Amino acid sequence: MKRLTTEDVARIAGVSQSTVSRVLNDYPYIKKHTREKVLAVIEELGFTRDEIARSLVEKRTKSIGLILGSISNPFFAETAEVIIERAQQLKYDVIVYNTGHKDENLEQAINLLIGKRVDGIILTSVSKNYTEKIKKLHDNGFPVLLYNSFLDIEDVNFIVMDNNKGARVAVQHLLGLGHEKIAKISGPSKYLATYERTMGYKQELTDNGYAIDDDLIFSSEFSYDKIYSFTKKLLKKKDRPTAIIAASDQMALAVLGAASSLDMKIPDDLSVVGFDNIRLASNEFIGLTTISQKMDEMSLTALEKLIYLIEHKEEEAAASIQIFLEPELMIRRTTGPAPKQD
Amino acid sequence: MKRLTTEDVARIAGVSQSTVSRVLNDYPYIKKHTREKVLAVIEELGFTRDEIARSLVEKRTKSIGLILGSISNPFFAETAEVIIERAQQLKYDVIVYNTGHKDENLEQAINLLIGKRVDGIILTSVSKNYTEKIKKLHDNGFPVLLYNSFLDIEDVNFIVMDNNKGARVAVQHLLGLGHEKIAKISGPSKYLATYERTMGYKQELTDNGYAIDDDLIFSSEFSYDKIYSFTKKLLKKKDRPTAIIAASDQMALAVLGAASSLDMKIPDDLSVVGFDNIRLASNEFIGLTTISQKMDEMSLTALEKLIYLIEHKEEEAAASIQIFLEPELMIRRTTGPAPKQD
DNA sequence: CTGAAAGCGCTTACAG
DNA sequence: CTGAAAGCGCTTACAG
């Protein structure tokens, strides 16, 4: 498969290679006749410009990197969909990496994306361990935006929900329903978002005069199977919790699965609150009570801000982008009054 | 942010630019001392090779394109996860496009990916309308693999489930449970996979002596909302079906949502069968009966075969890759005996 | 073993 | 308006 070049087009159209290039770039001062002749040849040959060569000259690729924790989690999938579609409209393409929440994959992903000369990166779920690496990128003027996470770096760009408040709202809701034993199933505490949610949970309980029971807090990697079996064990205990706040809707579904496998009725026997508000949460067959992350807004904003950073990189020190979104409690079928004590 | 080049490294290390390049490429005949000096400078400077320039010379990008119908559908998300992770291991990166099942986006995605000079493309849900376009690519020797779909093109590469048989198995299962009014909610018939499922449904009913009732067949674009409202209307009818076969698990969830919104009990009032076997289908809280596509196998094979095609392009006319997978019925909680006639 | 040089396919200042 | 030429940052035959 011999690829065609602007040189080929030029030869056949009887003009110079630079003229072909100008036509391709909509350069205004070209004789109508010349332009049309070139266009005709391009059309006839089915010529497609080599964007790789173009990127080399223009020092930009019109590609961005999107690093996700796990795309099979609907939170990430829905995020990716919004970002990819909007990027496509803005003529950027998106190279997607899936880290499986492993730090070493994150490191590799960043290095490869830098090598591929992407114009910017959106990074989800960065752990604290990577503060230095991200700081270096950011200080070099490379456009990076942290999504649903943030790090303690001056002027770093991020968009994140107020996770502490989100957890507090969830606890309030359950307390209001009469629950007194509320478990918290969290992701790894190396993620600031996770850490803040656990803090919010503890603070809200303490503020309401409840003691913190460490047996009710499970901090695990994001693994469906681990959450599932932990929940099963937890629910078999005599003094089991009557409500569970999960780290995400995905994890809430694992909790619901575990409870169902024990023939527990939801919400009669157990109330469950998720985090994210994935689309499935509002499906009436499921009806998951959850803390909304306003994902559509968060992901669309993330993409647009990143593109802004890319396209205004050279201008007066662009103010850094730091956005906090308000959590919103979505009450549905998986939460109800605490079962009577017996 | 001034980027470093091999030229910079060479100057500082006191060697020629070509030597730096050779070190980068693990060229064997380099004096140990030279190699170490260069490596030290690379390390110290934090130099990263420009893969764009390299791609231009080597005429390959180590990127592949993945064109998906809708990544927020778990079928595509789970597919993407497997493909992206395996590609990453094989040192390829993946540019993901989301067509939203719109033909014009498919066309645009292919053109952009060709421009970006990806080494190959995995294409899901191609409609018949694109037979010519794909044929041209394929005939040009460009590696394309159709995933979960196929087209009538000689020697085209594809991996697909036996959709006709899958639909038949679903019908058999419901017939065996005593259902006589079985509805079929399908995607657009421009997709061969969808078309074959509808055919299989009709054939199995006919073979068992049932008439085809066109009012029970809904062929729509893949829109959650459309399926949802159609189902609601359908279930309100006096002579409503007692079972529904949905085009995908995602659509089955829309059907279940609609039924739940009408306070129907599953499976007592209505049996539902999906297609795909997404991970959520086996969650006990949901327990969706479905036809398994063996997605993990299908997606892993797809990626590996595409890479094979890419890396053996120049060799003796590589046999084309045409894989049919067997469907498998997964019986869970959403199907049960037909309600008594009254 | 190593350097100088050509070349990948474009863009764009420079000249006319 | 248009062409000839330099240059983007690499790889790799060619020479030594």
XYZ file of C-alpha atoms (C1' of nucleotides) in Angstrom:
716
model
C 0.000 0.000 0.000
C 1.926 2.981 -1.310
C 0.773 6.097 0.476
C 0.279 9.246 -1.506
C 2.097 12.454 -0.603
C 1.622 16.105 -1.408
C 4.474 15.582 -3.862
C 2.378 13.073 -5.822
C -0.579 15.398 -5.849
C 1.629 18.257 -7.005
C 3.119 16.298 -9.882
C -0.252 15.218 -11.181
C -1.834 18.637 -10.736
C 1.156 20.283 -12.390
C 1.967 22.622 -9.506
C 4.606 22.717 -6.797
C 4.418 20.775 -3.573
C 4.163 24.013 -1.584
C 1.086 24.998 -3.507
C -0.600 21.741 -2.633
C 0.243 22.362 0.985
C -1.223 25.844 0.821
C -4.450 24.531 -0.645
C -4.632 22.020 2.165
C -4.215 24.810 4.690
C -6.770 27.142 3.120
C -4.176 29.740 2.383
C -6.177 32.631 0.945
C -4.016 33.943 -1.897
C -4.300 31.177 -4.398
C -5.797 31.514 -7.826
C -9.201 29.960 -7.943
C -8.236 27.870 -10.906
C -5.132 26.488 -9.208
C -7.020 25.643 -6.059
C -9.721 23.807 -7.923
C -7.264 21.808 -9.949
C -5.442 20.695 -6.819
C -8.655 19.879 -5.008
C -9.809 17.810 -7.946
C -6.628 15.755 -7.931
C -6.859 15.249 -4.157
C -10.401 14.057 -4.509
C -9.634 11.809 -7.430
C -6.645 10.192 -5.764
C -8.301 9.903 -2.372
C -5.313 11.632 -0.847
C -5.239 12.063 2.959
C -2.696 14.399 4.465
C -0.136 12.832 6.784
C -0.903 14.359 10.166
C 2.222 12.836 11.643
C 4.467 14.902 9.397
C 2.297 17.905 10.026
C 2.556 17.428 13.786
C 6.306 17.309 13.569
C 6.419 20.687 11.882
C 3.689 22.369 13.863
C 4.822 20.974 17.197
C 1.383 19.910 18.238
C -0.519 16.716 17.621
C -4.160 17.606 18.270
C -4.235 14.576 20.513
C -4.890 14.472 24.203
C -4.293 11.705 26.696
C -7.011 10.401 28.993
C -5.813 8.247 31.847
C -8.557 6.307 33.571
C -8.646 4.051 36.601
C -10.872 1.424 35.058
C -13.012 2.013 32.049
C -15.358 -0.866 32.840
C -16.545 1.161 35.816
C -19.448 3.216 34.434
C -18.158 6.284 36.214
C -15.109 6.260 33.967
C -16.958 5.018 30.917
C -19.503 7.814 31.061
C -16.741 10.315 31.670
C -14.825 8.990 28.691
C -17.858 9.193 26.455
C -18.448 12.864 27.140
C -14.785 13.737 26.815
C -14.235 11.784 23.627
C -17.317 13.141 21.908
C -16.546 16.737 22.746
C -12.898 16.315 21.797
C -13.968 14.913 18.471
C -16.077 18.009 17.819
C -13.080 20.179 18.609
C -10.921 18.115 16.235
C -8.815 16.485 18.907
C -8.452 12.790 19.298
C -8.126 10.962 22.542
C -5.587 8.325 23.478
C -7.065 6.339 26.354
C -5.096 4.485 28.994
C -6.512 2.207 31.633
C -4.367 1.925 34.733
C -6.408 -0.633 36.616
C -5.635 1.681 39.530
C -2.025 0.540 39.516
C 0.576 3.189 40.149
C 3.171 1.684 37.870
C 0.729 1.774 34.965
C 0.046 5.427 35.645
C 3.731 6.172 35.435
C 4.079 4.239 32.196
C 1.008 5.877 30.714
C 2.316 9.359 31.367
C 5.704 8.562 29.873
C 4.221 7.050 26.760
C 1.834 9.930 26.266
C 4.652 12.422 26.601
C 6.611 10.432 24.039
C 3.625 10.537 21.706
C 3.649 14.284 22.177
C 0.018 14.653 23.182
C -0.945 18.270 23.685
C -2.329 17.703 27.164
C -3.488 15.079 29.634
C -6.602 14.521 31.731
C -5.764 12.382 34.700
C -8.295 10.624 36.892
C -7.607 9.054 40.250
C -4.015 10.116 40.766
C -2.640 8.884 44.018
C -0.565 10.996 46.368
C 2.471 8.929 45.395
C 2.549 10.791 42.116
C 2.606 14.310 43.409
C 6.217 14.857 42.372
C 5.760 13.530 38.872
C 2.712 15.656 38.202
C 4.351 18.690 39.714
C 7.251 18.365 37.319
C 4.941 18.141 34.318
C 2.929 21.077 35.486
C 5.966 23.214 36.250
C 7.273 22.506 32.771
C 4.199 24.197 31.420
C 2.660 20.983 30.175
C -1.150 21.100 30.304
C -2.437 18.607 32.858
C -5.840 18.537 34.466
C -6.687 16.348 37.421
C -10.167 14.926 37.226
C -12.065 13.832 40.286
C -8.937 14.140 42.352
C -6.449 16.718 43.363
C -2.956 16.938 44.731
C -1.160 19.351 46.912
C 0.636 21.228 44.140
C 0.616 24.965 43.737
C -1.522 26.186 40.844
C -2.263 22.675 39.653
C -5.418 22.403 37.554
C -8.195 20.216 38.853
C -11.906 19.641 38.884
C -13.310 17.719 41.780
C -16.406 17.338 43.900
C -16.437 18.393 47.518
C -15.947 14.848 48.711
C -15.952 15.612 52.384
C -19.331 17.241 52.097
C -20.630 14.444 49.894
C -19.875 11.907 52.586
C -21.433 14.093 55.243
C -24.629 14.399 53.264
C -24.794 10.637 52.882
C -24.342 10.127 56.607
C -26.976 12.739 57.432
C -29.452 11.035 55.156
C -28.939 7.674 56.855
C -28.936 9.132 60.344
C -32.229 10.803 59.504
C -33.651 7.403 58.594
C -32.727 6.103 62.034
C -29.603 4.143 61.112
C -27.028 3.961 63.861
C -24.627 1.375 62.536
C -23.418 2.757 59.242
C -20.498 1.091 57.480
C -18.186 2.840 55.052
C -16.602 0.927 52.216
C -13.833 3.017 50.750
C -11.218 2.936 48.077
C -7.495 3.187 48.879
C -6.641 6.146 51.070
C -3.786 7.164 48.796
C -6.444 8.875 46.708
C -7.311 12.215 48.188
C -10.935 11.941 47.096
C -11.301 8.657 48.956
C -9.477 9.994 51.962
C -11.760 13.008 52.163
C -14.855 10.913 51.919
C -13.740 8.799 54.832
C -12.936 11.946 56.803
C -16.335 13.435 56.065
C -17.999 10.235 57.188
C -16.115 10.244 60.462
C -16.671 13.929 61.113
C -20.378 13.796 60.506
C -20.749 10.823 62.843
C -18.655 12.507 65.521
C -20.548 15.772 65.143
C -23.737 13.866 65.827
C -22.373 12.225 68.918
C -21.598 8.792 67.509
C -18.369 6.940 68.145
C -16.281 5.735 65.211
C -16.200 1.971 64.912
C -13.189 0.946 62.875
C -14.699 -2.430 62.155
C -17.252 -0.616 60.056
C -14.656 1.009 57.827
C -13.192 -0.999 55.001
C -10.472 0.512 52.890
C -9.577 -1.631 49.920
C -8.327 -1.373 46.420
C -11.075 -0.934 43.858
C -11.867 -4.571 43.301
C -15.392 -5.766 42.825
C -14.561 -9.184 44.212
C -12.877 -7.870 47.343
C -15.738 -5.547 48.155
C -18.184 -8.305 47.455
C -16.623 -10.808 49.815
C -15.894 -8.256 52.502
C -19.525 -7.157 52.457
C -20.740 -10.694 52.678
C -18.592 -11.321 55.719
C -19.684 -8.051 57.277
C -23.370 -8.752 56.791
C -23.151 -12.178 58.352
C -21.980 -10.726 61.659
C -24.444 -10.644 64.538
C -24.063 -6.913 65.049
C -24.073 -6.130 61.365
C -24.579 -2.584 60.083
C -28.021 -1.576 58.837
C -26.614 0.775 56.231
C -23.559 0.946 54.001
C -22.009 3.880 52.202
C -19.972 2.658 49.250
C -17.030 4.339 47.599
C -18.771 4.495 44.250
C -21.919 3.327 42.535
C -19.971 0.453 41.082
C -19.003 -0.622 44.588
C -22.559 -0.043 45.781
C -23.667 -2.577 43.191
C -21.148 -5.059 44.581
C -22.615 -4.424 48.023
C -26.137 -4.924 46.710
C -25.047 -8.113 44.987
C -23.554 -9.437 48.190
C -26.658 -8.546 50.184
C -28.912 -10.171 47.599
C -26.850 -13.337 47.656
C -27.712 -13.523 51.381
C -31.360 -13.017 50.526
C -31.481 -9.686 52.240
C -34.192 -7.297 51.129
C -33.262 -3.798 50.059
C -33.959 -1.417 51.751
C -35.927 -3.338 54.405
C -32.902 -5.202 55.719
C -30.144 -2.939 54.490
C -29.812 0.586 53.130
C -27.122 1.329 50.572
C -25.771 4.674 49.354
C -23.394 5.004 46.405
C -21.256 7.798 45.030
C -21.222 9.137 41.455
C -24.772 8.874 40.129
C -23.998 6.785 37.095
C -26.888 6.544 34.657
C -27.882 3.114 35.863
C -28.492 4.506 39.348
C -31.681 6.158 38.160
C -32.970 3.047 36.416
C -36.133 2.089 38.304
C -35.209 -1.572 38.441
C -32.167 -0.549 40.466
C -32.997 2.840 41.962
C -29.721 3.455 43.748
C -29.583 6.254 46.296
C -26.343 8.060 45.672
C -24.307 11.239 45.887
C -24.257 12.846 42.468
C -20.909 13.932 41.109
C -22.564 15.814 38.275
C -20.504 13.745 35.938
C -21.726 15.239 32.684
C -20.837 18.708 33.844
C -17.567 17.614 35.376
C -16.344 15.754 32.306
C -17.433 18.338 29.773
C -15.806 21.106 31.784
C -12.645 19.050 32.166
C -12.244 18.649 28.428
C -13.011 22.247 27.612
C -10.677 23.592 30.253
C -7.883 21.343 29.086
C -8.297 22.519 25.522
C -8.305 26.061 26.821
C -5.042 25.433 28.617
C -3.560 23.936 25.471
C -4.596 26.719 23.190
C -3.612 29.530 25.531
C -0.399 28.035 26.771
C 1.741 30.790 25.372
C -0.337 33.663 26.647
C -0.036 35.652 29.825
C 0.292 33.186 32.681
C -3.171 31.679 32.378
C -4.792 31.504 35.789
C -4.922 27.946 37.015
C -8.177 26.093 36.867
C -9.478 24.878 40.184
C -13.079 23.842 40.292
C -15.035 22.370 43.177
C -18.461 20.962 42.444
C -21.241 20.652 44.984
C -22.430 17.152 45.798
C -26.113 16.390 45.526
C -28.014 13.656 47.306
C -30.219 11.575 45.030
C -32.689 9.622 47.120
C -34.042 6.491 45.485
C -35.053 2.957 46.411
C -31.997 1.526 48.121
C -32.356 3.533 51.309
C -35.178 3.365 53.832
C -35.882 3.443 57.546
C -33.591 1.419 59.744
C -34.989 -2.007 60.623
C -36.423 -2.298 64.133
C -33.925 -3.340 66.778
C -34.531 -6.767 68.222
C 8.886 24.504 27.677
C 11.771 23.820 25.306
C 11.762 20.178 24.357
C 15.063 18.322 24.285
C 16.223 16.517 21.162
C 18.785 13.829 20.468
C 20.926 16.698 19.219
C 20.958 18.230 22.715
C 21.805 14.922 24.301
C 24.598 14.395 21.768
C 26.171 17.770 22.398
C 26.227 17.287 26.153
C 27.439 13.716 25.956
C 30.097 14.701 23.435
C 29.048 12.249 20.743
C 27.191 12.531 17.456
C 23.445 12.632 17.135
C 23.460 9.300 15.316
C 25.173 7.670 18.236
C 22.483 8.873 20.590
C 19.901 7.445 18.246
C 21.699 4.115 18.188
C 21.782 3.957 21.946
C 18.075 4.646 22.023
C 17.499 1.795 19.612
C 19.693 -0.707 21.441
C 22.037 -0.988 18.535
C 24.495 -3.689 19.601
C 27.873 -2.402 18.362
C 28.459 0.511 20.659
C 31.319 0.789 23.072
C 30.123 0.186 26.570
C 31.602 3.426 27.734
C 29.862 5.464 25.045
C 26.540 3.851 25.728
C 26.767 4.522 29.433
C 27.734 8.138 28.937
C 24.776 8.713 26.647
C 22.391 6.907 28.957
C 23.591 9.004 31.860
C 22.921 12.246 30.007
C 19.462 11.023 28.943
C 18.653 10.171 32.524
C 20.001 13.427 33.896
C 18.147 15.569 31.382
C 14.942 13.577 31.582
C 14.994 13.273 27.803
C 12.062 11.520 26.125
C 12.367 10.529 22.503
C 9.958 12.159 20.095
C 7.836 9.287 18.844
C 6.228 11.507 16.254
C 9.511 12.028 14.427
C 10.284 8.369 14.818
C 6.919 7.402 13.350
C 7.552 9.579 10.337
C 10.763 7.745 9.573
C 9.634 4.262 10.435
C 6.260 4.604 8.756
C 4.359 3.166 11.651
C 2.923 4.805 14.740
C 2.349 1.966 17.198
C -1.141 3.333 17.579
C -4.373 1.628 16.745
C -7.839 3.054 16.369
C -10.831 1.701 18.250
C -14.196 2.854 16.985
C -17.053 2.183 19.372
C -20.792 2.661 19.146
C -21.223 4.065 22.624
C -18.696 3.659 25.343
C -21.214 4.288 28.116
C -22.804 0.978 27.173
C -20.971 -1.582 29.343
C -20.643 -3.892 26.376
C -18.343 -1.386 24.710
C -16.705 -0.247 27.925
C -15.714 -3.770 28.905
C -14.506 -4.431 25.383
C -12.433 -1.252 25.466
C -10.878 -2.164 28.780
C -9.605 -5.502 27.574
C -8.344 -4.099 24.290
C -6.637 -1.082 25.830
C -4.903 -3.082 28.547
C -3.604 -5.704 26.177
C -2.509 -3.083 23.661
C -0.628 -1.298 26.394
C 1.267 -4.492 27.199
C 2.169 -4.846 23.542
C 3.364 -1.215 23.435
C 0.564 0.077 21.294
C -1.654 2.910 22.275
C -5.299 3.196 21.455
C -7.140 6.159 19.991
C -10.785 5.761 20.890
C -13.708 7.161 18.954
C -17.329 7.120 19.995
C -19.758 7.256 17.115
C -22.971 7.386 19.087
C -24.066 4.908 16.411
C -24.169 7.682 13.841
C -22.936 6.827 10.387
C -21.460 10.238 9.689
C -19.318 9.989 12.826
C -18.058 6.614 11.699
C -16.969 8.101 8.430
C -15.239 11.000 10.138
C -13.548 8.706 12.656
C -12.078 6.515 9.943
C -10.778 9.486 8.003
C -9.174 11.058 11.037
C -7.579 7.790 12.090
C -6.151 7.283 8.631
C -4.784 10.820 8.770
C -3.186 10.070 12.113
C -1.604 7.080 10.441
C -2.738 4.482 12.951
C -1.373 1.046 12.164
C -4.776 -0.601 12.209
C -8.403 -0.199 13.232
C -10.887 -2.240 15.239
C -14.381 -1.348 14.234
C -17.507 -2.208 16.169
C -21.054 -1.966 14.910
C -20.412 -1.046 11.298
C -23.575 -0.653 9.366
C -24.139 -2.060 5.906
C -23.980 1.481 4.553
C -20.239 1.399 5.009
C -19.461 -1.733 3.091
C -17.791 0.187 0.254
C -15.628 2.300 2.515
C -14.372 -0.671 4.506
C -13.806 -2.666 1.374
C -11.573 0.040 -0.005
C -9.491 0.150 3.156
C -9.195 -3.580 3.264
C -8.283 -3.873 -0.400
C -5.565 -1.295 0.118
C -3.969 -3.680 2.566
C -4.864 -1.587 5.586
C -5.436 -3.757 8.685
C -9.082 -3.541 9.737
C -10.930 -5.923 11.988
C -14.685 -5.865 12.401
C -15.771 -6.574 15.940
C -19.177 -7.935 16.749
C -20.286 -7.309 13.224
C -19.419 -8.317 9.757
C -19.957 -7.176 6.221
C -20.250 -8.873 2.926
C -16.676 -8.266 1.783
C -14.375 -10.913 0.476
C -11.607 -11.859 2.903
C -12.570 -9.137 5.365
C -11.402 -9.807 8.919
C -14.039 -10.124 11.600
C -14.916 -11.678 14.910
C -18.548 -12.085 15.701
C -20.968 -14.259 17.610
C -23.433 -16.474 15.819
C -26.246 -13.995 16.319
C -28.904 -15.988 14.601
C -28.289 -18.915 16.905
C -28.121 -16.635 19.940
C -31.604 -15.348 19.239
C -32.889 -18.858 18.642
C -31.520 -20.021 21.973
C -33.227 -17.123 23.725
C -36.544 -17.938 22.080
C -36.213 -21.622 22.948
C -35.585 -20.779 26.561
C -38.715 -18.625 26.776
C -40.840 -21.074 24.847
C -39.735 -23.747 27.279
C -40.984 -21.588 30.141
C -44.404 -21.442 28.538
C -44.245 -17.955 27.063
C -46.268 -17.535 23.909
C -46.184 -13.796 23.409
C -42.523 -12.925 23.148
C -41.495 -9.440 22.054
C -38.215 -8.595 20.365
C -36.638 -5.215 20.899
C -33.898 -4.758 18.353
C -31.343 -2.250 17.249
C -31.365 -0.803 13.734
C -31.516 -3.424 11.036
C -28.662 -1.787 9.128
C -26.378 -3.704 11.504
C -25.984 -7.239 10.333
C -25.730 -8.527 13.896
C -29.067 -6.967 14.745
C -30.593 -8.177 11.538
C -29.498 -11.741 12.187
C -30.873 -11.697 15.691
C -34.243 -10.639 14.428
C -34.092 -13.343 11.776
C -33.187 -15.965 14.327
C -36.071 -14.877 16.513
C -38.518 -15.162 13.647
C -37.190 -18.478 12.431
C -37.290 -20.110 15.821
C -40.864 -18.971 16.378
C -41.909 -20.179 12.939
C -40.147 -23.508 13.378
C -42.177 -24.004 16.525
C -45.429 -23.254 14.835
C -45.974 -19.701 16.040
C -47.017 -16.834 13.842
C -44.903 -13.699 13.686
C -46.653 -10.693 15.195
C -45.043 -7.533 13.872
C -46.474 -5.517 16.729
C -44.118 -7.407 18.991
C -41.007 -6.411 17.066
C -39.496 -3.012 17.728
C -36.549 -1.908 15.689
C -35.073 1.307 16.943
C -31.831 3.150 17.154
C -29.854 2.358 20.280
C -31.434 4.897 22.560
C -32.166 4.106 26.169
C -35.013 6.587 26.243
C -36.704 5.295 23.101
C -36.544 1.709 24.263
C -37.796 2.748 27.654
C -40.851 4.557 26.402
C -41.650 1.986 23.757
C -41.553 -0.752 26.377
C -43.795 1.179 28.674
C -46.358 1.608 25.942
C -46.077 -2.039 24.982
C -46.581 -3.268 28.529
C -49.674 -1.187 29.055
C -51.483 -2.935 26.229
C -54.176 -5.407 27.122
C -52.601 -8.226 25.169
C -49.107 -7.390 26.325
C -46.229 -9.838 25.863
C -45.142 -11.947 28.843
C -41.512 -11.949 27.774
C -39.125 -9.608 26.010
C -35.829 -10.295 24.274
C -33.740 -7.149 24.206
C -31.037 -6.204 21.737
C -28.392 -5.961 24.433
C -28.038 -6.096 28.196
C -28.073 -2.332 28.249
C -31.435 -2.357 26.477
C -32.632 -5.147 28.768
C -31.964 -2.816 31.680
C -34.077 -0.149 29.996
C -36.842 -2.742 29.637
C -36.512 -3.724 33.295
C -36.599 -0.066 34.291
C -39.774 0.492 32.299
C -41.418 -2.600 33.779
C -40.438 -1.566 37.294
C -41.867 1.887 36.758
C -45.186 0.124 36.109
C -44.734 -1.867 39.309
C -44.425 -5.103 37.455
C -42.614 -7.908 39.214
C -39.737 -9.647 37.505
C -39.978 -12.465 36.501
C -43.498 -13.082 37.837
C -45.149 -10.570 35.533
C -42.529 -10.355 32.836
C -39.468 -12.310 31.721
C -36.553 -10.454 30.171
C -33.573 -11.785 28.233
C -30.596 -9.648 27.280
C -27.662 -10.078 24.913
C -23.964 -9.692 25.775
C -23.508 -10.878 29.354
C -21.951 -7.709 30.706
C -20.454 -8.109 34.168
C -23.430 -6.527 35.853
C -25.685 -9.242 34.471
C -24.286 -11.731 36.962
C -24.643 -9.377 39.914
C -27.196 -11.047 42.203
C -29.110 -7.843 42.770
C -29.821 -7.798 39.055
C -29.390 -11.359 37.842
C -30.088 -10.795 34.189
C -30.733 -13.806 31.990
C -28.789 -13.217 28.819
C -26.998 -14.618 25.809
C -23.283 -14.478 26.475
C -21.077 -12.993 23.783
C -17.937 -14.202 25.564
C -16.784 -10.652 25.538
C -13.434 -11.167 27.233
C -12.437 -13.758 24.699
C -13.839 -11.800 21.803
C -12.074 -8.561 22.688
C -8.729 -10.103 23.563
C -8.731 -12.109 20.358
C -9.698 -9.032 18.376
C -6.731 -7.058 19.632
C -4.242 -9.850 19.187
C -5.413 -10.666 15.695
C -5.237 -7.038 14.673
C -1.679 -6.752 15.948
C -0.893 -9.929 14.084
C -2.275 -8.431 10.902
C -0.236 -5.284 11.450
C 3.014 -7.041 12.106
C 2.685 -9.558 9.290
C 1.308 -7.219 6.696
C 4.241 -7.611 4.377
C 4.399 -11.359 4.487
C 2.835 -13.939 2.212
C -0.808 -13.038 1.813
C -1.880 -13.613 5.397
C -5.046 -15.653 5.518
C -7.951 -13.499 6.556
C -9.261 -13.782 10.057
C -12.866 -14.817 10.338
C -14.023 -16.001 13.709
C -17.485 -17.042 14.795
C -18.120 -17.530 18.495
C -20.801 -19.731 19.952
C -23.513 -18.035 21.992
C -24.209 -19.321 25.471
C -27.429 -18.953 27.421
C -26.944 -17.678 30.956
C -30.080 -18.326 32.961
C -30.584 -16.038 35.932
C -33.364 -14.273 37.787
C -35.102 -12.232 35.124
C -36.752 -15.168 33.406
C -39.339 -17.525 34.845
C -42.524 -19.393 33.959
C -45.109 -17.482 31.975
C -47.864 -15.977 34.140
C -51.149 -17.869 34.042
C -53.535 -16.827 31.310
C -56.680 -15.154 32.545
C 32.461 1.228 16.744
C 31.173 6.098 15.143
C 30.187 10.332 12.282
C 28.213 12.919 8.279
C 24.406 12.960 5.432
C 20.072 11.734 3.231
C 15.351 11.280 3.838
C 10.485 10.552 6.116
C 6.127 14.258 4.504
C 4.818 18.110 5.795
C 4.788 23.946 6.798
C 6.262 28.344 5.934
C 9.538 32.244 5.515
C 11.905 34.143 1.477
C 12.080 35.720 -3.231
C 10.144 36.837 -7.239
C -0.107 34.239 -6.547
C 3.667 30.559 -6.741
C 8.183 27.968 -6.464
C 12.612 26.512 -4.299
C 14.515 25.586 -0.015
C 15.112 25.053 4.949
C 13.740 22.673 8.851
C 10.759 19.752 12.321
C 13.493 15.277 15.151
C 14.281 11.199 14.245
C 16.512 6.383 11.613
C 19.760 4.196 8.952
C 22.606 3.137 4.859
C 27.317 4.560 3.662
C 32.105 5.333 4.735
C 35.791 5.034 7.446
